Amino acid sequence: MIKKALPIFLVLSLFLGSFGPANSLAEESYDIPTYHETNKLLTDAALAHNIPPEIVKSLAYQESGWNQFKDGKPYVAPDGGIGIMQVTNDPRFDEELLKTDIKYNIDAGLQKLDEKFRGVDGKLPTLNHNDRDILESWYFAILAYNGRVEENSPLKLTTDGSRNEDAYQEKFFKLMNDSFYIGMDIHPIPFDFKPEDFTYSGAPDHLLSFTKPNYEIPVHLLHKTEHKFTQHDILLSADSANFREAPSSLSKSLKKLPSGEREAVRVLDKSFVYDQSNQYGLADDKMRFRQYVWYKVEMQDGRTAYTASSDLKHLGKRLYGKTRYDTAVSISQEGWKDGADTVVLAYGEDFPDALAGTPLAYQLDAPMLLTKVNSLPDPTKAEIERLKPKVAYLLGGTGAISDTVAKELKSLGIIEINRLGGKTRFETANEIAMHLPNKGDKAVLANGRNFPDALTIAPYAARNGYPILLTEKNQIPAATATILKGFNKTLVSGGFGVISENAISGLKSVERFRGKDRFETNADIVKKLKLGNEQAYVATGYNFADALTGAVLAAKNNSHLLLTRPTSIDDPIKATILEQNYDHFRFLGGKSVVGVENELGKLIN
């Protein structure tokens, strides 16, 4: 949902209240804000309007050179454009305030840009899913800000279909590309423009119209704003990056990477800080080239430092806590920020119930939280209070989750409690399967005594409504075998050493996924069972808790799970990452269990 624009004169009144008449109104002389102050004004206003600050700062620079005033007077261009955003021809805005109040002028300009993006005054072509945080998504809004006229056609007005480098938006993205703060190779944007995509009215208006409603560009070629990194994001530094003691390139260097080397770092604070080079006596006219911001990060050696946003590429985010219960809460907070109507609880010290419950939790759009047998851990209890659910599902019999826990849930305001459990793990899986709201035509069969091979098929099973049933190595329990007969096909997760050929001989249609170890099996599943390929979830292959609570979130985001060793990635998983073109990751668990971000960053880079 698009955030409602905040009135900038209220948000920033304390910051730049002095940017008005320096003397009496009769003298009409105005204080000119420094480049550092203007950078902050533009950045804060951009975030308030949910527009990438890189877009806003480049637009203001292309329009006016960041000039609200010149020689102490309001800046009005020969064509009538007013102030820093060159706002004109709009009776909604007070002309005097546009001239004299820089915050008002910025707010007016961003209101107009936002309206262009949303198609308020006429539908514009979109890029992919029209993500506001993607810089390239603003290409047509920038065009329209200057005017939907023939001279801004993305292609030259000839039959050869060559790119129109003189178009306003093309010059805009070249300016952005060549500026000192963006740190991205963003120009030219690889749109597949064709002459038939555009029509022209000719004289007297010379208007441009669009015939193609949407363009697709591969995600890995696009660029997100660098001003929205947040706590626990994993970022990949620039080649030979210099990590600083303070947020300025003039401060002391704590570490300089060798040429050709990058490093994955973790963001420590919830937001960025502004460049402080002005505090080191840097001349103001050079501050306009320091439009980047800085992040406080944890380096690979554990030390903290600052690094500039222009040196960073988003690699993923770490979802973790001190214990498996805390990590499950972190995963819940990531996927269910606004609460949940339902929660699913599983015993935290064993895997089978949580594994079988993954499709159920996905279909209920419920986070999976972990509990002890006789009590809710404090982190789980606090998360339930935050989520405010009315319904809970308990996976397993009273030996796994006691009635004492059910009473605690009722005391937290949960009205309806459903228990899905049997005497054994196999019976519990069967009970869960029978209660899936929507069942597909296939079922998954996994070893009920060992978890690795089953972990990575869980998101796929959940996404497709396939129940996960459990078996012994050499024999399928009779009740489970009966349930399997009701499905057209069984997907067997694991090799012959996990589920024997004899065990599945009575099934009518079987597809097996296997490898020589858990990592090869993981790779086989990801290769053959397609989900989205924009991001993957990374979890340890030697424990189950983080992967299983994360599997529900992975399914929600149409993503696969990848298994890894604590400090290294096996070759089958490396090959899978490259084949699937993954470039963003969610790391499930702390660095001690999933500490492969540096290796992963080097791999995809």
Coordinates of C-alpha atoms in Angstrom, one line a residue:
M1 CA 0.0 0.0 0.0
I2 CA 1.3 3.4 -0.9
K3 CA 2.1 5.5 2.1
K4 CA 0.2 8.8 2.4
A5 CA 2.5 11.8 2.0
L6 CA 3.3 13.6 5.2
P7 CA 3.3 17.4 5.2
I8 CA 7.0 18.2 5.0
F9 CA 6.6 21.6 6.6
L10 CA 5.5 19.7 9.8
V11 CA 8.0 16.9 9.6
L12 CA 11.0 19.1 9.1
S13 CA 10.0 22.5 10.7
L14 CA 12.4 22.1 13.5
F15 CA 15.3 21.2 11.2
L16 CA 15.3 24.1 8.8
G17 CA 13.1 26.7 10.3
S18 CA 15.6 29.4 9.5
F19 CA 15.4 28.9 5.7
G20 CA 13.2 31.9 5.1
P21 CA 13.8 35.7 4.9
A22 CA 17.1 36.6 6.5
N23 CA 16.0 40.1 7.0
S24 CA 12.7 41.9 6.6
L25 CA 10.2 40.8 4.0
A26 CA 10.7 44.1 2.2
E27 CA 14.4 43.3 1.5
E28 CA 13.4 39.8 0.1
S29 CA 16.8 38.3 0.9
Y30 CA 16.8 34.5 1.8
D31 CA 19.2 32.3 3.5
I32 CA 20.6 29.6 1.2
P33 CA 20.8 26.1 2.8
T34 CA 24.1 24.3 2.6
Y35 CA 24.4 21.2 0.4
H36 CA 24.5 19.0 3.5
E37 CA 21.2 20.5 4.7
T38 CA 19.6 20.2 1.3
N39 CA 20.6 16.6 1.1
K40 CA 18.9 15.9 4.4
L41 CA 15.8 17.8 3.4
L42 CA 15.5 15.9 0.1
T43 CA 16.2 12.5 1.7
D44 CA 13.7 12.9 4.6
A45 CA 11.0 14.2 2.2
A46 CA 11.6 11.3 -0.2
L47 CA 11.2 8.7 2.5
A48 CA 8.1 10.4 3.8
H49 CA 6.6 10.1 0.3
N50 CA 7.9 6.5 -0.2
I51 CA 10.0 7.5 -3.1
P52 CA 13.7 6.4 -3.4
P53 CA 15.9 9.3 -2.2
E54 CA 18.3 8.6 -5.1
I55 CA 15.4 9.5 -7.5
V56 CA 14.4 12.6 -5.6
K57 CA 18.0 14.0 -5.2
S58 CA 18.8 13.4 -8.9
L59 CA 15.6 15.0 -10.0
A60 CA 16.2 18.1 -7.9
Y61 CA 19.7 18.3 -9.2
Q62 CA 18.6 18.0 -12.8
E63 CA 15.8 20.5 -12.4
S64 CA 17.6 23.2 -10.5
G65 CA 21.1 22.2 -9.4
W66 CA 19.6 22.0 -5.9
N67 CA 18.8 25.8 -6.0
Q68 CA 15.8 27.1 -4.2
F69 CA 17.4 30.5 -4.1
K70 CA 20.1 32.3 -6.1
D71 CA 21.9 35.3 -4.8
G72 CA 19.4 35.4 -1.9
K73 CA 16.4 35.6 -4.2
P74 CA 13.8 32.9 -5.1
Y75 CA 15.0 31.0 -8.1
V76 CA 12.5 31.2 -11.0
A77 CA 13.7 29.7 -14.3
P78 CA 13.0 31.5 -17.7
D79 CA 10.2 28.9 -18.4
G80 CA 8.4 29.8 -15.1
G81 CA 9.6 26.8 -13.1
I82 CA 9.9 27.7 -9.4
G83 CA 12.5 26.7 -6.9
I84 CA 14.4 23.5 -6.3
M85 CA 11.8 21.2 -7.9
Q86 CA 10.8 23.7 -10.6
V87 CA 7.1 23.4 -9.8
T88 CA 4.9 25.3 -12.2
N89 CA 1.4 25.5 -13.7
D90 CA -0.4 23.9 -10.8
P91 CA -3.1 26.0 -9.1
R92 CA -3.2 23.7 -6.1
F93 CA 0.0 25.2 -4.7
D94 CA 0.7 28.6 -3.3
E95 CA 3.1 30.4 -5.7
E96 CA 4.6 32.6 -3.0
L97 CA 5.3 29.6 -0.8
L98 CA 6.8 27.7 -3.7
K99 CA 9.2 30.6 -4.1
T100 CA 10.1 31.2 -0.4
D101 CA 9.7 27.8 1.4
I102 CA 12.1 25.1 0.3
K103 CA 10.2 22.4 2.3
Y104 CA 6.9 23.4 0.7
N105 CA 8.5 23.4 -2.8
I106 CA 10.0 19.9 -2.3
D107 CA 6.7 18.5 -1.0
A108 CA 4.8 19.9 -4.0
G109 CA 7.3 18.4 -6.4
L110 CA 7.2 15.0 -4.8
Q111 CA 3.4 15.1 -4.7
K112 CA 3.4 15.6 -8.4
L113 CA 6.0 12.9 -9.0
D114 CA 4.1 10.4 -6.9
E115 CA 1.0 11.2 -8.9
K116 CA 2.8 10.5 -12.1
F117 CA 4.0 7.1 -10.7
R118 CA 0.5 6.1 -9.7
G119 CA -1.0 7.2 -13.0
V120 CA -3.3 9.8 -11.4
D121 CA -3.3 12.0 -14.6
G122 CA -3.0 9.1 -17.1
K123 CA -1.7 5.5 -17.0
L124 CA 2.0 5.1 -17.7
P125 CA 3.8 1.9 -18.6
T126 CA 5.1 -0.1 -15.6
L127 CA 8.2 -2.2 -15.0
N128 CA 7.8 -5.7 -13.6
H129 CA 5.6 -5.4 -10.5
N130 CA 6.0 -1.6 -10.3
D131 CA 8.0 -1.9 -7.0
R132 CA 8.5 1.7 -5.7
D133 CA 11.9 0.8 -4.2
I134 CA 13.3 -0.2 -7.6
L135 CA 15.0 2.9 -9.1
E136 CA 14.2 1.8 -12.7
S137 CA 10.5 1.7 -11.9
W138 CA 10.5 5.5 -11.9
Y139 CA 11.6 5.8 -15.6
F140 CA 8.2 6.8 -17.0
A141 CA 7.2 8.9 -14.0
I142 CA 10.4 10.9 -14.5
L143 CA 9.5 11.3 -18.2
A144 CA 6.1 12.5 -17.3
Y145 CA 7.4 14.9 -14.7
N146 CA 9.1 16.8 -17.5
G147 CA 6.3 16.2 -20.0
R148 CA 4.7 13.5 -22.1
V149 CA 6.0 15.1 -25.3
E150 CA 7.5 13.7 -28.4
E151 CA 11.0 14.9 -27.6
N152 CA 10.9 12.6 -24.5
S153 CA 10.2 9.5 -26.5
P154 CA 12.6 6.7 -25.4
L155 CA 13.3 6.1 -29.0
K156 CA 14.4 8.7 -31.6
L157 CA 11.6 9.8 -33.9
T158 CA 13.0 7.8 -36.8
T159 CA 12.4 4.3 -38.1
D160 CA 15.7 2.9 -36.9
G161 CA 14.5 2.5 -33.3
S162 CA 17.7 3.8 -31.7
R163 CA 17.7 5.1 -28.1
N164 CA 16.9 8.8 -27.7
E165 CA 19.8 9.9 -25.5
D166 CA 18.5 13.5 -25.4
A167 CA 15.2 12.5 -23.8
Y168 CA 14.8 14.1 -20.3
Q169 CA 14.6 10.7 -18.5
E170 CA 17.6 9.3 -20.3
K171 CA 19.7 12.3 -19.3
F172 CA 18.3 11.9 -15.8
F173 CA 19.5 8.3 -15.4
K174 CA 22.8 9.2 -16.9
L175 CA 23.2 11.9 -14.3
M176 CA 22.3 9.4 -11.6
N177 CA 24.8 6.9 -13.0
D178 CA 27.6 9.4 -13.2
S179 CA 27.1 11.0 -9.8
F180 CA 29.3 10.2 -6.9
Y181 CA 26.7 8.8 -4.6
I182 CA 24.9 6.1 -6.5
G183 CA 27.6 3.5 -6.9
M184 CA 25.6 1.6 -9.5
D185 CA 25.8 0.8 -13.2
I186 CA 22.3 1.9 -13.9
H187 CA 22.5 3.6 -17.4
P188 CA 21.3 2.8 -19.9
I189 CA 18.3 0.9 -18.5
P190 CA 17.9 -2.3 -20.6
F191 CA 14.3 -1.7 -21.7
D192 CA 13.3 -3.6 -24.8
F193 CA 11.8 -0.6 -26.6
K194 CA 10.3 -1.0 -30.1
P195 CA 9.0 1.8 -32.3
E196 CA 5.4 0.4 -32.2
D197 CA 5.4 1.0 -28.4
F198 CA 4.9 4.7 -28.9
T199 CA 2.6 7.0 -30.9
Y200 CA 2.9 10.7 -31.6
S201 CA 0.1 13.3 -32.0
G202 CA 2.2 15.7 -34.2
A203 CA 1.5 19.4 -34.4
P204 CA 0.4 21.4 -32.6
D205 CA 0.8 19.6 -29.2
H206 CA 3.5 17.0 -30.2
L207 CA 2.3 14.6 -27.4
L208 CA 3.7 11.1 -26.7
S209 CA 1.4 8.1 -26.0
F210 CA 2.2 4.6 -25.0
T211 CA 0.8 1.3 -26.5
K212 CA 2.7 -1.2 -24.3
P213 CA 1.4 -1.3 -20.7
N214 CA 4.3 -3.2 -19.0
Y215 CA 8.0 -4.0 -19.5
E216 CA 9.9 -6.9 -18.0
I217 CA 13.6 -6.7 -16.9
P218 CA 15.3 -9.6 -15.0
V219 CA 15.5 -8.8 -11.3
H220 CA 19.2 -9.2 -11.1
L221 CA 19.7 -6.3 -13.5
L222 CA 17.7 -3.8 -11.4
H223 CA 18.7 -1.6 -8.5
K224 CA 17.0 -1.0 -5.2
T225 CA 17.3 2.2 -3.2
E226 CA 20.3 2.1 -0.8
H227 CA 18.5 4.2 1.8
K228 CA 16.2 1.5 3.2
F229 CA 18.7 -1.0 4.6
T230 CA 17.8 -1.9 8.1
Q231 CA 18.9 -3.9 11.2
H232 CA 20.2 -7.4 10.4
D233 CA 20.3 -6.8 6.7
I234 CA 23.3 -8.6 5.1
L235 CA 25.1 -6.4 2.7
L236 CA 28.0 -7.0 0.3
S237 CA 30.7 -4.3 0.3
A238 CA 32.2 -2.8 -2.8
D239 CA 35.5 -4.2 -4.3
S240 CA 38.4 -3.0 -2.0
A241 CA 36.0 -1.2 0.3
N242 CA 37.3 1.0 3.1
F243 CA 35.6 0.7 6.4
R244 CA 35.7 3.8 8.5
E245 CA 35.6 4.8 12.2
A246 CA 32.9 7.5 11.6
P247 CA 30.4 8.2 8.8
S248 CA 32.8 10.1 6.6
S249 CA 35.5 9.2 4.1
L250 CA 37.7 11.7 6.0
S251 CA 37.6 9.7 9.2
K252 CA 40.1 7.0 10.3
S253 CA 40.2 3.8 8.3
L254 CA 39.6 0.7 10.3
K255 CA 40.1 -1.8 7.4
K256 CA 40.8 -1.6 3.7
L257 CA 40.0 -4.6 1.6
P258 CA 42.6 -5.7 -1.0
S259 CA 41.8 -5.1 -4.6
G260 CA 39.3 -7.7 -6.0
E261 CA 37.9 -8.5 -2.5
R262 CA 34.5 -7.9 -1.1
E263 CA 33.1 -8.6 2.3
A264 CA 29.6 -9.4 3.6
V265 CA 28.6 -7.2 6.6
R266 CA 25.6 -7.0 8.9
V267 CA 23.7 -3.8 9.6
L268 CA 23.6 -3.0 13.3
D269 CA 21.1 -0.1 13.5
K270 CA 17.6 0.4 12.2
S271 CA 18.5 3.2 9.9
F272 CA 21.3 5.1 8.2
V273 CA 23.2 8.2 9.3
Y274 CA 24.1 11.2 7.2
D275 CA 27.6 11.9 5.9
Q276 CA 29.6 14.0 8.5
S277 CA 32.3 15.2 6.2
N278 CA 31.2 18.8 6.8
Q279 CA 32.4 18.3 10.4
Y280 CA 35.9 17.7 9.1
G281 CA 36.0 21.1 7.4
L282 CA 35.1 19.9 3.9
A283 CA 34.1 22.8 1.6
D284 CA 30.3 23.1 1.1
D285 CA 30.5 23.1 -2.7
K286 CA 32.0 19.6 -2.5
M287 CA 29.2 18.3 -0.2
R288 CA 26.8 18.1 -3.2
F289 CA 28.8 15.0 -4.3
R290 CA 28.3 13.3 -1.0
Q291 CA 24.6 12.5 -1.4
Y292 CA 25.1 8.9 -0.1
V293 CA 24.4 7.9 3.5
W294 CA 26.3 5.6 5.9
Y295 CA 25.5 2.4 7.8
K296 CA 27.0 1.1 11.0
V297 CA 27.9 -2.5 10.3
E298 CA 29.5 -5.6 11.8
M299 CA 32.5 -6.8 9.8
Q300 CA 33.5 -10.4 9.4
D301 CA 36.1 -10.1 12.2
G302 CA 33.3 -8.9 14.6
R303 CA 34.4 -5.3 14.8
T304 CA 32.0 -2.4 14.0
A305 CA 32.6 0.2 11.4
Y306 CA 30.8 2.6 9.0
T307 CA 30.5 2.1 5.3
A308 CA 28.9 4.3 2.6
S309 CA 25.6 3.2 1.0
S310 CA 27.3 3.6 -2.4
D311 CA 29.6 0.8 -1.5
L312 CA 26.9 -1.7 -0.5
K313 CA 24.8 -4.2 -2.3
H314 CA 21.9 -5.9 -0.6
L315 CA 22.6 -9.6 -0.1
G316 CA 19.8 -10.6 2.3
K317 CA 18.8 -10.6 5.9
R318 CA 19.6 -12.7 9.0
L319 CA 16.6 -13.9 11.0
Y320 CA 17.9 -15.2 14.3
G321 CA 17.8 -15.2 18.1
K322 CA 19.6 -16.6 21.0
T323 CA 17.7 -19.8 21.0
R324 CA 15.5 -21.7 18.5
Y325 CA 12.5 -20.2 20.2
D326 CA 13.8 -16.7 19.6
T327 CA 14.7 -17.5 16.0
A328 CA 11.1 -18.8 15.3
V329 CA 9.9 -15.5 16.7
S330 CA 12.3 -13.5 14.4
I331 CA 10.9 -15.4 11.5
S332 CA 7.3 -14.7 12.6
Q333 CA 8.1 -11.0 12.9
E334 CA 9.5 -10.9 9.4
G335 CA 6.6 -12.6 7.8
W336 CA 3.6 -11.5 9.9
K337 CA 4.5 -7.9 10.7
D338 CA 0.9 -6.9 11.1
G339 CA -0.2 -9.8 13.3
A340 CA -2.0 -13.1 12.5
D341 CA -5.4 -14.6 13.0
T342 CA -4.0 -18.0 13.7
V343 CA -0.8 -19.5 15.1
V344 CA 0.6 -23.1 14.8
L345 CA 2.6 -24.4 17.7
A346 CA 5.0 -27.4 17.5
Y347 CA 7.3 -29.1 20.1
G348 CA 10.7 -27.4 19.8
E349 CA 12.9 -30.3 20.6
D350 CA 12.0 -32.7 17.8
F351 CA 11.2 -32.3 14.1
P352 CA 8.4 -34.6 12.8
D353 CA 5.3 -32.6 14.0
A354 CA 6.7 -29.3 12.7
L355 CA 7.6 -30.9 9.4
A356 CA 4.2 -32.4 8.8
G357 CA 2.6 -29.1 9.9
T358 CA 4.3 -26.9 7.4
P359 CA 1.6 -27.2 4.7
L360 CA -1.1 -26.6 7.3
A361 CA 0.6 -23.4 8.6
Y362 CA 1.0 -22.1 5.1
Q363 CA -2.6 -22.7 4.2
L364 CA -3.7 -21.0 7.4
D365 CA -1.3 -18.1 6.8
A366 CA 0.0 -18.8 10.3
P367 CA 3.5 -18.5 11.7
M368 CA 4.9 -21.6 13.2
L369 CA 6.1 -21.0 16.8
L370 CA 7.9 -23.5 19.1
T371 CA 7.0 -24.5 22.6
K372 CA 8.2 -26.7 25.4
V373 CA 6.1 -29.6 26.6
N374 CA 4.7 -28.0 29.7
S375 CA 5.1 -24.3 29.2
L376 CA 5.4 -21.5 26.6
P377 CA 8.9 -20.1 26.4
D378 CA 8.9 -16.3 27.2
P379 CA 9.8 -15.3 23.6
T380 CA 6.9 -17.4 22.2
K381 CA 4.5 -16.0 24.7
A382 CA 5.5 -12.4 23.8
E383 CA 5.2 -13.0 20.1
I384 CA 1.7 -14.4 20.6
E385 CA 0.8 -11.3 22.5
R386 CA 2.1 -9.2 19.6
L387 CA 0.3 -11.3 16.9
K388 CA -3.0 -11.2 18.7
P389 CA -4.4 -14.5 17.2
K390 CA -7.8 -15.9 18.0
V391 CA -7.1 -19.5 16.9
A392 CA -4.2 -21.9 17.7
Y393 CA -3.3 -25.3 16.3
L394 CA -1.2 -27.6 18.5
L395 CA 0.7 -30.2 16.6
G396 CA 1.1 -33.5 18.5
G397 CA -0.5 -35.3 21.5
T398 CA -0.2 -34.2 25.1
G399 CA 3.1 -35.9 25.3
A400 CA 4.5 -33.3 22.9
I401 CA 2.4 -30.2 24.0
S402 CA 0.6 -30.6 27.3
D403 CA -2.8 -29.2 28.2
T404 CA -1.0 -26.8 30.5
V405 CA 0.2 -25.0 27.3
A406 CA -3.3 -24.9 26.0
K407 CA -4.4 -23.2 29.2
E408 CA -1.6 -20.6 28.8
L409 CA -2.8 -19.9 25.3
K410 CA -6.4 -19.3 26.5
S411 CA -5.0 -16.8 29.1
L412 CA -3.4 -14.9 26.2
G413 CA -6.8 -14.4 24.6
I414 CA -6.9 -17.3 22.1
I415 CA -10.5 -18.4 21.8
E416 CA -10.2 -21.6 19.7
I417 CA -7.6 -24.3 20.2
N418 CA -7.3 -27.2 17.9
R419 CA -5.1 -30.2 18.6
L420 CA -3.9 -32.4 15.7
G421 CA -2.1 -35.3 17.2
G422 CA -1.8 -39.1 17.5
K423 CA 0.0 -41.6 19.6
T424 CA 3.0 -41.6 17.3
R425 CA 4.7 -39.1 15.0
F426 CA 3.2 -41.1 12.0
E427 CA -0.3 -40.8 13.4
T428 CA 0.2 -37.0 14.0
A429 CA 1.3 -36.5 10.4
N430 CA -1.7 -38.4 9.2
E431 CA -4.1 -36.3 11.4
I432 CA -2.6 -33.1 10.0
A433 CA -2.9 -34.4 6.4
M434 CA -6.6 -35.1 6.9
H435 CA -7.2 -31.6 8.2
L436 CA -5.5 -29.6 5.4
P437 CA -8.1 -27.1 4.1
N438 CA -7.0 -27.7 0.5
K439 CA -5.3 -30.9 -0.7
G440 CA -3.4 -31.3 -3.9
D441 CA -3.3 -34.6 -6.0
K442 CA 0.1 -35.6 -4.7
A443 CA 1.6 -36.4 -1.3
V444 CA 5.2 -36.2 0.1
L445 CA 6.7 -39.1 1.9
A446 CA 9.6 -38.5 4.2
N447 CA 11.6 -40.5 6.7
G448 CA 10.0 -40.0 10.2
R449 CA 13.3 -40.7 12.0
N450 CA 15.6 -38.3 10.1
F451 CA 15.0 -34.8 9.0
P452 CA 17.5 -33.5 6.4
D453 CA 16.0 -34.9 3.2
A454 CA 12.6 -33.7 4.2
L455 CA 13.5 -30.2 5.2
T456 CA 13.9 -28.7 1.7
I457 CA 10.8 -30.3 0.2
A458 CA 8.6 -28.7 2.8
P459 CA 8.1 -25.2 1.2
Y460 CA 7.2 -26.9 -2.2
A461 CA 4.8 -29.2 -0.5
A462 CA 3.2 -26.4 1.4
R463 CA 2.9 -24.2 -1.6
N464 CA 1.1 -26.9 -3.6
G465 CA -1.1 -28.3 -0.8
Y466 CA 0.7 -31.6 -0.7
P467 CA 0.5 -33.3 2.8
I468 CA 3.8 -34.5 4.2
L469 CA 3.5 -38.1 5.5
L470 CA 6.1 -40.0 7.5
T471 CA 7.4 -43.5 7.2
E472 CA 10.0 -45.9 8.6
K473 CA 12.9 -46.7 6.4
N474 CA 11.7 -50.2 5.4
Q475 CA 8.0 -50.1 5.9
I476 CA 5.2 -47.5 5.6
P477 CA 2.8 -47.6 8.5
A478 CA -0.5 -49.2 7.5
A479 CA -2.6 -46.1 8.1
T480 CA -0.2 -43.9 6.2
A481 CA -0.2 -46.4 3.3
T482 CA -4.0 -46.2 3.2
I483 CA -3.9 -42.4 3.0
L484 CA -1.3 -42.5 0.2
K485 CA -3.7 -44.6 -2.0
G486 CA -5.9 -41.6 -2.2
F487 CA -3.3 -39.5 -4.1
N488 CA -2.3 -39.8 -7.7
K489 CA 1.4 -39.6 -7.0
T490 CA 3.9 -39.8 -4.1
L491 CA 7.0 -37.6 -4.0
V492 CA 9.6 -39.5 -2.0
S493 CA 12.2 -37.3 -0.3
G494 CA 15.5 -39.1 0.1
G495 CA 17.6 -42.0 -1.3
F496 CA 17.3 -45.7 -0.8
G497 CA 19.2 -45.5 2.5
V498 CA 16.5 -43.2 3.8
I499 CA 13.4 -44.9 2.3
S500 CA 14.0 -48.3 0.8
E501 CA 12.6 -49.4 -2.5
N502 CA 10.8 -52.2 -0.8
A503 CA 8.9 -49.7 1.4
I504 CA 7.4 -47.9 -1.5
S505 CA 6.9 -51.0 -3.8
G506 CA 3.1 -51.0 -3.2
L507 CA 2.6 -47.3 -4.3
K508 CA 1.1 -46.8 -7.8
S509 CA 3.2 -43.7 -8.9
V510 CA 6.4 -42.5 -7.3
E511 CA 9.0 -39.8 -8.0
R512 CA 12.1 -40.0 -5.9
F513 CA 14.5 -37.1 -5.1
R514 CA 17.9 -38.2 -3.9
G515 CA 21.6 -37.6 -3.8
K516 CA 24.7 -39.1 -2.1
D517 CA 24.1 -36.9 0.9
R518 CA 21.7 -34.3 2.3
F519 CA 23.2 -31.5 0.1
E520 CA 22.9 -33.4 -3.1
T521 CA 19.3 -34.3 -2.2
N522 CA 18.6 -30.7 -1.5
A523 CA 20.0 -29.7 -4.9
D524 CA 18.0 -32.4 -6.6
I525 CA 14.7 -31.1 -5.1
V526 CA 15.4 -27.4 -5.9
K527 CA 16.4 -28.3 -9.5
K528 CA 13.3 -30.4 -10.2
L529 CA 10.6 -28.8 -8.2
K530 CA 10.3 -25.2 -9.4
L531 CA 9.5 -22.3 -7.1
G532 CA 10.4 -18.6 -7.5
N533 CA 14.1 -17.9 -8.3
E534 CA 14.6 -14.4 -6.9
Q535 CA 15.6 -15.4 -3.4
A536 CA 16.3 -18.5 -1.3
Y537 CA 16.3 -19.3 2.4
V538 CA 19.5 -20.7 3.9
A539 CA 19.6 -22.9 6.9
T540 CA 21.9 -25.3 8.6
G541 CA 21.7 -28.9 7.3
Y542 CA 22.6 -30.3 10.8
N543 CA 19.6 -29.1 12.8
F544 CA 15.9 -28.8 12.1
A545 CA 14.4 -26.1 14.1
D546 CA 15.3 -23.0 12.2
A547 CA 14.6 -24.6 8.8
L548 CA 11.2 -25.8 9.8
T549 CA 9.9 -22.6 11.2
G550 CA 11.5 -20.8 8.3
A551 CA 9.9 -23.2 5.8
V552 CA 6.4 -21.7 6.3
L553 CA 7.9 -18.2 5.5
A554 CA 9.8 -19.6 2.5
A555 CA 6.5 -21.1 1.2
K556 CA 4.7 -17.8 1.7
N557 CA 7.4 -16.1 -0.4
N558 CA 7.5 -18.9 -3.0
S559 CA 11.1 -19.7 -2.2
H560 CA 13.2 -22.8 -1.7
L561 CA 15.3 -23.7 1.3
L562 CA 19.0 -24.3 0.8
L563 CA 21.0 -26.4 3.4
T564 CA 24.6 -25.6 4.3
R565 CA 27.3 -26.4 6.7
P566 CA 28.0 -23.8 9.4
T567 CA 31.0 -22.2 7.6
S568 CA 31.0 -23.6 4.1
I569 CA 28.8 -24.3 1.1
D570 CA 28.9 -27.7 -0.5
D571 CA 29.5 -27.9 -4.3
P572 CA 25.9 -29.1 -5.2
I573 CA 24.4 -26.1 -3.4
K574 CA 26.9 -23.7 -5.0
A575 CA 25.9 -25.1 -8.4
T576 CA 22.2 -24.7 -7.5
I577 CA 22.7 -21.1 -6.5
L578 CA 24.3 -20.3 -9.8
E579 CA 21.9 -22.3 -11.9
Q580 CA 18.8 -20.7 -10.3
N581 CA 20.3 -17.2 -10.4
Y582 CA 19.6 -16.5 -6.7
D583 CA 20.9 -13.1 -5.6
H584 CA 19.0 -12.5 -2.4
F585 CA 18.9 -14.7 0.7
R586 CA 17.3 -15.0 4.1
F587 CA 19.7 -16.6 6.6
L588 CA 17.8 -18.7 9.2
G589 CA 19.8 -18.7 12.4
G590 CA 22.8 -17.0 13.9
K591 CA 26.3 -16.8 12.4
S592 CA 27.5 -19.8 14.4
V593 CA 25.1 -22.1 12.5
V594 CA 24.8 -20.3 9.2
G595 CA 28.0 -18.3 8.8
V596 CA 28.3 -18.5 5.0
E597 CA 27.3 -15.0 3.9
N598 CA 30.8 -14.0 2.9
E599 CA 31.3 -17.1 0.8
L600 CA 27.9 -16.7 -0.7
G601 CA 28.5 -13.1 -1.6
K602 CA 31.7 -13.9 -3.4
L603 CA 30.0 -16.7 -5.2
I604 CA 27.1 -14.7 -6.7
N605 CA 29.2 -11.6 -7.3

